[in-house]
CSV table of C-alpha atoms and ligand atoms in Angstrom, one decimal:
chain,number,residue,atom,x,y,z
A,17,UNK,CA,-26.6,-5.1,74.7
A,18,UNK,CA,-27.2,-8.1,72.4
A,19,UNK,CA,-23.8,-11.1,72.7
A,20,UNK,CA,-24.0,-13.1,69.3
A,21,UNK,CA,-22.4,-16.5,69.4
A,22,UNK,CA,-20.0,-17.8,66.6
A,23,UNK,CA,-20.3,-14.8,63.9
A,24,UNK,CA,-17.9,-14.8,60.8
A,25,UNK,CA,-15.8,-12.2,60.7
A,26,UNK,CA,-16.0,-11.8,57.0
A,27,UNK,CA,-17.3,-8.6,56.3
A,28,UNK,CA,-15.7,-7.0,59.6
A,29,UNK,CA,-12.2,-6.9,59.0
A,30,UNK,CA,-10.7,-5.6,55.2
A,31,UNK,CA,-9.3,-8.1,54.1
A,32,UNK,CA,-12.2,-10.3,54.0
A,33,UNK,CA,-10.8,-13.7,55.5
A,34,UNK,CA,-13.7,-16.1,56.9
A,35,UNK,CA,-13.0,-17.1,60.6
A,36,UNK,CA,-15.5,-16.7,63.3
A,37,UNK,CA,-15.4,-15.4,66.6
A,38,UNK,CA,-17.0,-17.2,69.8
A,39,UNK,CA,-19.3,-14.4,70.7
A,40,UNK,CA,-19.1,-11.2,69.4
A,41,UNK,CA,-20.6,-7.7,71.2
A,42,UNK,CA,-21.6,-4.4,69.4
A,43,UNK,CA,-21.0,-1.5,71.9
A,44,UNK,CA,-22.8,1.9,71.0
A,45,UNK,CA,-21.9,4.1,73.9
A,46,UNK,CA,-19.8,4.8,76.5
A,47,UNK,CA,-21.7,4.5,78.8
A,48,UNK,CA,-22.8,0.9,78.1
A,49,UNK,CA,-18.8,0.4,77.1
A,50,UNK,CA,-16.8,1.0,80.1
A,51,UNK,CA,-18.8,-1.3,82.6
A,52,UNK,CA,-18.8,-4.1,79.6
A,53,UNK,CA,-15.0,-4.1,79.1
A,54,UNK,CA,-14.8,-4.0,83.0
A,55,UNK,CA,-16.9,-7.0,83.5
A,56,UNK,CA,-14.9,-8.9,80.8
A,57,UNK,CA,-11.8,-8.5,82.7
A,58,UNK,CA,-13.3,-8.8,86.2
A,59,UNK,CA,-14.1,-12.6,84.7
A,60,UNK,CA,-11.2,-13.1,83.0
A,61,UNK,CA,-12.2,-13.3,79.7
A,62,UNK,CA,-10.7,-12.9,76.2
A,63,UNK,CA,-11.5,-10.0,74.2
A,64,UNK,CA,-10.6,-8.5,71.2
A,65,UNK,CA,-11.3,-4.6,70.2
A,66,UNK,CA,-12.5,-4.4,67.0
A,67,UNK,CA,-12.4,-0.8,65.4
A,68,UNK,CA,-13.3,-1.0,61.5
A,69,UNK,CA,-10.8,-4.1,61.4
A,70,UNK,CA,-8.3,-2.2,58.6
A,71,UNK,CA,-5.3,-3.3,60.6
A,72,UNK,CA,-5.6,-6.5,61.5
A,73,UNK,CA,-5.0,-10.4,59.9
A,74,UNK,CA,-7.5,-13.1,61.5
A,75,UNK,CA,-5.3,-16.1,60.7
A,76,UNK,CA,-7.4,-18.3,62.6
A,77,UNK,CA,-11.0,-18.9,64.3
A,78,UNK,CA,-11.2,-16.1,67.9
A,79,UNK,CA,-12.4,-18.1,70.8
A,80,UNK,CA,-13.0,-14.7,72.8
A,81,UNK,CA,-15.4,-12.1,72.5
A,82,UNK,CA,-15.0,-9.4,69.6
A,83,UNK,CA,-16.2,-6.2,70.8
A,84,UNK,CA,-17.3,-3.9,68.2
A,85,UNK,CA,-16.8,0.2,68.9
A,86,UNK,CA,-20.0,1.4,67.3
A,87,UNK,CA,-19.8,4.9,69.9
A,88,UNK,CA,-20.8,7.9,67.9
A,89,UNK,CA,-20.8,11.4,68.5
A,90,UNK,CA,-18.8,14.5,67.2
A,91,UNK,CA,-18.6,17.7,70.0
A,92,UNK,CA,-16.8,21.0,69.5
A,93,UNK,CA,-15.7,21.4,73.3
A,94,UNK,CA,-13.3,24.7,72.6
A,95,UNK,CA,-12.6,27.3,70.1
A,96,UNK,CA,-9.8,30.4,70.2
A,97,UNK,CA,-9.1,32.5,67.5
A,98,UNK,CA,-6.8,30.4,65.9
A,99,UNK,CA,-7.8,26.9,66.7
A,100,UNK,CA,-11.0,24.4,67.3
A,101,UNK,CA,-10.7,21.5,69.4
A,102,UNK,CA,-13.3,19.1,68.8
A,103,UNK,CA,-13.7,15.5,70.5
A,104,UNK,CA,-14.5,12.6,68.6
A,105,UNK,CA,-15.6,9.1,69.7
A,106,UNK,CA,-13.9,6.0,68.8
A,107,UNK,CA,-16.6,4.4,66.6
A,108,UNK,CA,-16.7,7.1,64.2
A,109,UNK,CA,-15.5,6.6,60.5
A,110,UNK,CA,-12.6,8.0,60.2
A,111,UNK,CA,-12.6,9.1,56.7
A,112,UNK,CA,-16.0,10.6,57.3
A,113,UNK,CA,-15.0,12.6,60.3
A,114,UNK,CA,-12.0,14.1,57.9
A,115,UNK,CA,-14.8,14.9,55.0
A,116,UNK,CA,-17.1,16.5,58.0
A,117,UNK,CA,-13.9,18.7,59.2
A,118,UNK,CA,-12.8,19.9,55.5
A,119,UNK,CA,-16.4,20.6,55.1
A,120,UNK,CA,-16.6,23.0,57.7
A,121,UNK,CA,-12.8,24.5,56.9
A,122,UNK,CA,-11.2,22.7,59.9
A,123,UNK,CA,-7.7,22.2,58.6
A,124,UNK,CA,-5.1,19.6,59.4
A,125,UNK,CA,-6.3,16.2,58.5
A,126,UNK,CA,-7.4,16.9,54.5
A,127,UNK,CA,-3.8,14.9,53.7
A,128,UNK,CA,-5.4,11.9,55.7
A,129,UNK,CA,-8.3,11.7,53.8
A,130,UNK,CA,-9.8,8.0,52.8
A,131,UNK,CA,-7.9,6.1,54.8
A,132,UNK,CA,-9.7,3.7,56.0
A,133,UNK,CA,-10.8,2.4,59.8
A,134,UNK,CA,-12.3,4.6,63.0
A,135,UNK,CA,-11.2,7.0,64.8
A,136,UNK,CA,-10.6,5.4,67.5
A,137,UNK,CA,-7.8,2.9,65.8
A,138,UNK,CA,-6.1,6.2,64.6
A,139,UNK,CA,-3.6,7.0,67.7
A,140,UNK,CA,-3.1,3.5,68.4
A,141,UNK,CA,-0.9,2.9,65.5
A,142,UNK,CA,-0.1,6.9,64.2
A,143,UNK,CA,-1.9,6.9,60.9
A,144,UNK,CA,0.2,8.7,58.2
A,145,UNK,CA,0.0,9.5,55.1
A,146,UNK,CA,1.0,12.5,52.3
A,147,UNK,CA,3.7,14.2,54.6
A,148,UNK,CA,1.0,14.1,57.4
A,149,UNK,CA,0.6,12.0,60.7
A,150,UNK,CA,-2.1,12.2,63.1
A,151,UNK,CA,0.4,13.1,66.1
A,152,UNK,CA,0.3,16.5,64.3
A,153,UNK,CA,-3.0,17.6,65.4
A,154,UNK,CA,-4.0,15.1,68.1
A,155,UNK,CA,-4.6,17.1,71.3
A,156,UNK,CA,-5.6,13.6,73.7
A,157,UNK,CA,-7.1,10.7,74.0
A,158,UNK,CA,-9.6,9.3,76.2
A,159,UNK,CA,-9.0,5.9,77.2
A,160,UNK,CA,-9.7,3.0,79.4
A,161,UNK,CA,-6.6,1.1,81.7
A,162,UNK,CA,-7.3,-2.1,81.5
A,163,UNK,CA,-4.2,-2.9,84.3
A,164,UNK,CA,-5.2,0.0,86.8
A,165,UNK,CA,-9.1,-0.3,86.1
A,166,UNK,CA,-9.1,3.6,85.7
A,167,UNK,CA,-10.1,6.3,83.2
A,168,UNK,CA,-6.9,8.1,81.5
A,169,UNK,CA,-6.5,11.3,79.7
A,170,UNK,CA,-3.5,11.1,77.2
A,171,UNK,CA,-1.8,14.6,76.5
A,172,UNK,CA,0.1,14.4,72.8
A,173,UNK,CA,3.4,13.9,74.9
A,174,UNK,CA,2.3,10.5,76.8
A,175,UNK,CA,1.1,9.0,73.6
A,176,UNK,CA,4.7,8.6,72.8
A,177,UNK,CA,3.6,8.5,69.1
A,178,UNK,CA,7.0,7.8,66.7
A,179,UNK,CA,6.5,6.1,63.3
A,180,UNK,CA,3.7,3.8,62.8
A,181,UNK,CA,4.0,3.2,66.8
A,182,UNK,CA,2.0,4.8,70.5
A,183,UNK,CA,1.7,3.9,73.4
A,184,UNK,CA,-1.3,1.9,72.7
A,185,UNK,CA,0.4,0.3,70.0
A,186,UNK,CA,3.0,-0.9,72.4
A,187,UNK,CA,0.6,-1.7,75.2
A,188,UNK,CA,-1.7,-3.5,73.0
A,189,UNK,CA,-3.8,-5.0,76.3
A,190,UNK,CA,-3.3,-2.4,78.3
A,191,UNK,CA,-5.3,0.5,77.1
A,192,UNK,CA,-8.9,0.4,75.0
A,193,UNK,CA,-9.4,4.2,73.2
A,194,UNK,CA,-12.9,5.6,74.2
A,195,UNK,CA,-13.0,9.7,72.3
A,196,UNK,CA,-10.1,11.2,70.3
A,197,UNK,CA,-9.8,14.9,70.9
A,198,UNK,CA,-7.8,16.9,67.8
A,199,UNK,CA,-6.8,20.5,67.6
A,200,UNK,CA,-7.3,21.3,64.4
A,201,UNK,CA,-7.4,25.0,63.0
A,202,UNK,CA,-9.5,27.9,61.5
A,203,UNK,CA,-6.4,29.4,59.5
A,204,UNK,CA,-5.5,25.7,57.8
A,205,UNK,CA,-1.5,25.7,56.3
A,206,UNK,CA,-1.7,23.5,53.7
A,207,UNK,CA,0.9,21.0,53.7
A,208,UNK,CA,1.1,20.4,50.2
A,209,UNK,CA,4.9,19.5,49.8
A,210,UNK,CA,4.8,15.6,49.0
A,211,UNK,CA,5.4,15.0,46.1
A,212,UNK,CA,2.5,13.6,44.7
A,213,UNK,CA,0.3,16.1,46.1
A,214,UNK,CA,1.9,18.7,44.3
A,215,UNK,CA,1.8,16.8,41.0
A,216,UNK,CA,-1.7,16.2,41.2
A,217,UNK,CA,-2.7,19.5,41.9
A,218,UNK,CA,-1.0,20.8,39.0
A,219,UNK,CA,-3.2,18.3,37.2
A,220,UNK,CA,-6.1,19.6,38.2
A,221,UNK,CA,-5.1,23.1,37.0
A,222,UNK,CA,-5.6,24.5,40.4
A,223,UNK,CA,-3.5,27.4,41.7
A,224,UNK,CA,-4.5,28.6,44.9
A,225,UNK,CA,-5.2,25.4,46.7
A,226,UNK,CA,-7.0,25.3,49.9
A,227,UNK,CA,-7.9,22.2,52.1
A,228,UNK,CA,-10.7,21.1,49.6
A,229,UNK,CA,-8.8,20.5,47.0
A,230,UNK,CA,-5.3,19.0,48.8
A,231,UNK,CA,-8.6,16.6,50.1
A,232,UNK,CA,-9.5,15.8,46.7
A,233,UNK,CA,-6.0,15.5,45.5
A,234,UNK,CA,-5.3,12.8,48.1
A,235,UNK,CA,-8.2,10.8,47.7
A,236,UNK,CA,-7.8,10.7,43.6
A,237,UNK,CA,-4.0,9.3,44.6
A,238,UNK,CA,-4.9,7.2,47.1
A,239,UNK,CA,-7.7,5.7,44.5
A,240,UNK,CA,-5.7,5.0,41.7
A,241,UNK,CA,-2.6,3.4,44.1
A,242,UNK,CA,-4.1,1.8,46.3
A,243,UNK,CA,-6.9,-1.2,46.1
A,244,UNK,CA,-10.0,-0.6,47.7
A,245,UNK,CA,-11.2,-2.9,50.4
A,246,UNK,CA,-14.5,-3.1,49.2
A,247,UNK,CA,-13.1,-4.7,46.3
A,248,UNK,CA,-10.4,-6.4,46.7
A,249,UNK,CA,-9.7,-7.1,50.6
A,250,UNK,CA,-6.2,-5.6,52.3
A,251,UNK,CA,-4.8,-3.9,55.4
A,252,UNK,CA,-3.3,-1.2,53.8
A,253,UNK,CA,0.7,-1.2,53.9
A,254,UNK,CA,1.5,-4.6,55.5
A,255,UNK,CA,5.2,-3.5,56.1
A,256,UNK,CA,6.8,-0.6,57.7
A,257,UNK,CA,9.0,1.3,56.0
A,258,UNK,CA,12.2,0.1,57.9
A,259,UNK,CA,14.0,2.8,59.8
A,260,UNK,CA,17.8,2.3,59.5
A,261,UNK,CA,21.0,4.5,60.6
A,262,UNK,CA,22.2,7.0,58.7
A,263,UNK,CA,25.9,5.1,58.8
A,264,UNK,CA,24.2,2.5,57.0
A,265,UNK,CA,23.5,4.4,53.9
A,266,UNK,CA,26.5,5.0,51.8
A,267,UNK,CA,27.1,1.2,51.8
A,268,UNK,CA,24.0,0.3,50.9
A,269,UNK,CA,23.6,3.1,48.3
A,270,UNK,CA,27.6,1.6,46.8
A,271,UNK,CA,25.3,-1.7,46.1
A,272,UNK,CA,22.0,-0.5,45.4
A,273,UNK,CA,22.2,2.5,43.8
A,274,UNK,CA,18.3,2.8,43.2
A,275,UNK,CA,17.7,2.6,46.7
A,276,UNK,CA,15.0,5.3,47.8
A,277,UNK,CA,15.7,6.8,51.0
A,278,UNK,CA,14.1,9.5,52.8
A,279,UNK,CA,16.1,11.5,55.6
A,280,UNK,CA,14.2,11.1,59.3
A,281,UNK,CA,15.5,12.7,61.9
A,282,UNK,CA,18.9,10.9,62.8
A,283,UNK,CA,18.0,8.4,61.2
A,284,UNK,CA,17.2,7.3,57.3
A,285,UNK,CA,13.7,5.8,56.1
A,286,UNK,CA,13.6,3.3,53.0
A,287,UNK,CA,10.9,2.6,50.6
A,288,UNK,CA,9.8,-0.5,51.4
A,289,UNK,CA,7.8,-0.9,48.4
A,290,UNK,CA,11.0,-0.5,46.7
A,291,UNK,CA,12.9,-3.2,48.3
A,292,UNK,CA,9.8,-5.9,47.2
A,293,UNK,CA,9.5,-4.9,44.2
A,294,UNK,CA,13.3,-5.2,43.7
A,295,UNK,CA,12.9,-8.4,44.8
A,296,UNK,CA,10.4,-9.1,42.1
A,297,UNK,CA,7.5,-9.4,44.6
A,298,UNK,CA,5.3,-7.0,42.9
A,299,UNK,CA,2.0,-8.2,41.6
A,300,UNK,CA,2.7,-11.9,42.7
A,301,UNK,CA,-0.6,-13.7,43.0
A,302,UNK,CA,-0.6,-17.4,44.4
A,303,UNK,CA,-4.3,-18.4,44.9
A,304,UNK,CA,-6.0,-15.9,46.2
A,305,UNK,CA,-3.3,-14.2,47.9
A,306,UNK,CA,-1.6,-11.2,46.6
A,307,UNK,CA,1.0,-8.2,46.3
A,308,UNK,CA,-0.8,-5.0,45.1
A,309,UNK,CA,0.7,-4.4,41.5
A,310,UNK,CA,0.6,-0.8,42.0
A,311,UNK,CA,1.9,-0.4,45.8
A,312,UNK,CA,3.7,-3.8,46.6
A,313,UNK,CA,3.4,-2.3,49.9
A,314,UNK,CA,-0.1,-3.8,50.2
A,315,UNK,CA,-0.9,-7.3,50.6
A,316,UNK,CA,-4.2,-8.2,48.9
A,317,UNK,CA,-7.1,-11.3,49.5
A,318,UNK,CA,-8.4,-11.4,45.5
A,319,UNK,CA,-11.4,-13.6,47.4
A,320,UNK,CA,-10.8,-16.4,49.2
A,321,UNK,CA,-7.1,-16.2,50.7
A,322,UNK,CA,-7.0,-17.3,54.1
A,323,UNK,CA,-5.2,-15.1,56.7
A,324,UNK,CA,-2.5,-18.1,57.0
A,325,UNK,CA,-2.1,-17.7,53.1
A,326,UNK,CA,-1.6,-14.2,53.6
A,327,UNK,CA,0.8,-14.2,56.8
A,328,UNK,CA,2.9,-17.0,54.4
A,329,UNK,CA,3.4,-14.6,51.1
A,330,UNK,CA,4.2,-12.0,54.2
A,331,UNK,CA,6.8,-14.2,55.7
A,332,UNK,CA,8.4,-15.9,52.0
A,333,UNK,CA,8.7,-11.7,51.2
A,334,UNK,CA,10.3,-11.0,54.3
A,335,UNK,CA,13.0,-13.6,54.2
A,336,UNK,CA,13.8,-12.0,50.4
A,337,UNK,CA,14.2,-9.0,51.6
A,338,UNK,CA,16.5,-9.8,54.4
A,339,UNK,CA,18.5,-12.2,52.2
A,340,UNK,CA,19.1,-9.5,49.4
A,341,UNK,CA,19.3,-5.9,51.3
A,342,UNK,CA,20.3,-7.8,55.0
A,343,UNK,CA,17.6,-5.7,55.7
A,344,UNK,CA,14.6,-6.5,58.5
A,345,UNK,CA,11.0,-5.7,57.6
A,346,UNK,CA,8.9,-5.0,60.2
A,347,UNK,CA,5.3,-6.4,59.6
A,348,UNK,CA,2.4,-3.4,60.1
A,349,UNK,CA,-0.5,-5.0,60.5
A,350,UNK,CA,-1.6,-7.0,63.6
A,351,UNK,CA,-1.3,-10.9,63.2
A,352,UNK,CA,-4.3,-12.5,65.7
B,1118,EPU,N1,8.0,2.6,45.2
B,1118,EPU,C1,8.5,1.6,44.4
B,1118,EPU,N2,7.6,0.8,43.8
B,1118,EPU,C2,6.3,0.9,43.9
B,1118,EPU,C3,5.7,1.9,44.7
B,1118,EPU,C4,6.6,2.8,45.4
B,1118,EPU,O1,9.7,1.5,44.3
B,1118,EPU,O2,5.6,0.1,43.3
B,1118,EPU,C5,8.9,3.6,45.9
B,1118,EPU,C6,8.9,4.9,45.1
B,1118,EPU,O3,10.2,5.3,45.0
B,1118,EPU,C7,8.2,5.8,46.0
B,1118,EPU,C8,8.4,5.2,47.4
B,1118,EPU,O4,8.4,3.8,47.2
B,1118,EPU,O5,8.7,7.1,46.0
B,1118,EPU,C9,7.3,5.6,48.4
B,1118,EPU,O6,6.1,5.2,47.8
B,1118,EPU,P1,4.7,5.9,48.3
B,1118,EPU,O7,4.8,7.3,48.2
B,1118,EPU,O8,3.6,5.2,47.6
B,1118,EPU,O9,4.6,5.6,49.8
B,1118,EPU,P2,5.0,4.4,50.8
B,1118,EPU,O10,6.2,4.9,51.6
B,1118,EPU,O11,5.2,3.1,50.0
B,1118,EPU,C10,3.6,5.3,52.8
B,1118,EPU,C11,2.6,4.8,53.8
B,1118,EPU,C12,1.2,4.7,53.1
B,1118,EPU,C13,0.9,6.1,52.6
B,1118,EPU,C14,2.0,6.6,51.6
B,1118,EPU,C15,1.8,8.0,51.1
B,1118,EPU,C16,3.8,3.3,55.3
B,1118,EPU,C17,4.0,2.0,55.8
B,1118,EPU,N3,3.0,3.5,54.3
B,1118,EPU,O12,3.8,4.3,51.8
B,1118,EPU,O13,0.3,4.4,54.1
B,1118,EPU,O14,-0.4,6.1,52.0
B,1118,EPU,O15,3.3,6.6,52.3
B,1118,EPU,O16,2.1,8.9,52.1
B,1118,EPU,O17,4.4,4.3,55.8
B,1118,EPU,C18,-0.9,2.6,55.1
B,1118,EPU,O18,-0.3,2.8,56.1
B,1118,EPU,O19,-1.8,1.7,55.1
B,1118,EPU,C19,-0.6,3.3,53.9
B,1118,EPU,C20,-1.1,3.1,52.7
């Protein structure tokens, strides 16, 4: 395995900020991967997981080593009548791997289509999107323990996978993801009830929908919402939608009648997006920095933001937010 000294980071993480690492490691199989993380900690030294960087903001130089997860390999290890479990390893594309499974009539993942990263970075921070999370047809996870120097199997249950959050989320030190394995199934149910699934399959004048098209419906959403990396660099949603009691509600529905909510579990969700824009946040550009003007959600880098730029706007919205609704938002994306 090749070590390359001080690399710019550039064109490895979305949103396209220039800082350099101090050496930087591309890993292509397990194999080669376990004893290489091992040594690193057996010496002590700082190192950084790098998936297809679409969750992270570099706000300044990494004096460590970045490792890159380039493990490939997709393997169907069961099958009943019903379902097919098939195990993944953590340096595969993740929006290719969904493509591959609606290909084949694998259901379960079509509403997470396009979003972007590996699959390895999916269980670490519950990717969701479309009425859909990944918790829903994650079976385990393969991954290293960094503390105890041992290989663990996850079941679903000991990810402890809520909103946005895991166990490796949590533990961000503690555990590095090796192989995803997802239970996925041969008699998909579409899950077709979000709203602007439903609206866009009407578009398309399609009545009996199957997981093709709920695939395709998704990705024409997520295209004309959301910026794509490749041109315009971002993390995705930068904020969480903030999780608040359900007590909370009626007064903050007495002074804000607009608010969106959505009911979760004991609990109420609000639309984040909804609280910036109110705030007048929405398609505010300073430099290069940015808020998305479709989905204010999304933080953007128009070309030459740095991450400090970025984690500023971030801050300036926060405070806004807190000072207006009293309300606490919770920042997505990792800050390094
Ligand atoms: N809204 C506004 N103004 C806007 C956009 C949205 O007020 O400019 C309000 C609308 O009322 C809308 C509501 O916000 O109904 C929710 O908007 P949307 O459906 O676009 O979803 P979101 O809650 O803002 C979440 C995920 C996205 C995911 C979408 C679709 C989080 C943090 N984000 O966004 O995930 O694509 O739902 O399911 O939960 C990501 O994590 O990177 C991501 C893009």
């Amino acid at each position: 395995m090749q070590i390359l000294k001080n690399i710019s980071l550039k064109s490895y993480n979305t949103f396209g900020v220039d800082v350099n690492c101090r050496f930087f490691a591309e890993v292509f199989t397990e194999e080669e991967l376990l004893p290489f993380l091992q040594s690193l900690d057996r010496e002590k030294k700082t190192f950084l997981i790098l998936g297809g960087g679409s969750n992270l903001l570099f706000t300044k130089d990494f004096e460590g080593t970045i490792v890159k997860i380039s493990t490939k390999g997709i393997e169907i290890i069961a099958e009943t009548e019903d379902d097919i479990y098939i195990r993944v390893q953590a340096g595969e594309n993740w929006d290719e791997f969904v493509a591959y499974c609606v290909e084949k009539g694998w259901g379960g993942l079509e509403n997470l289509s396009l979003i972007p990263g590996k699959v390895g970075t999916a269980p670490v921070q519950n990717i969701g999107a479309y009425g859909a999370e990944v918790k829903d047809v994650l079976f385990e996870v393969s991954a290293l323990d960094r503390i105890n120097q041992i290989h663990r199997i996850f079941s679903n249950f000991e990810c402890e996978f809520s909103y946005r959050d895991s166990i490796f989320k949590r533990r961000e030190n503690q555990f590095v993801i090796l192989s995803v394995t997802f239970k996925l199934s041969l008699k998909p149910v579409l899950n077709a009830k979000y709203g602007d699934i439903m609206e866009e399959l009407t578009s398309l004048q399609i009545d009996s929908p199957d997981i093709r098209s709920v695939r395709e419906a998704v990705c024409r959403i997520r295209s004309r919402k959301l910026p794509d990396p490749v041109k315009i660099g971002n993390s995705g949603s930068f904020f969480k939608n903030p999780v608040v009691d359900l007590d909370l509600l009626p007064s903050l529905k007495e002074k804000f009648p607009g608010i969106v909510s959505f009911p979760y579990g004991k609990y109420v969700k609000l639309a984040a997006a909804w609280l910036i824009e109110q705030c007048g946040w929405k398609g505010y550009r300073a430099g290069d920095a940015g808020v998305h003007p479709n989905q204010p959600l999304v933080l953007v880098n128009y070309g030459c933001a740095t991450g400090q730029e970025i984690l500023d706007l971030a801050n300036s919205i926060k405070a806004d937010v807190q000072k207006k609704f009293g309300i606490t938002l919770e920042i997505e994306v990792n800050i390094l």
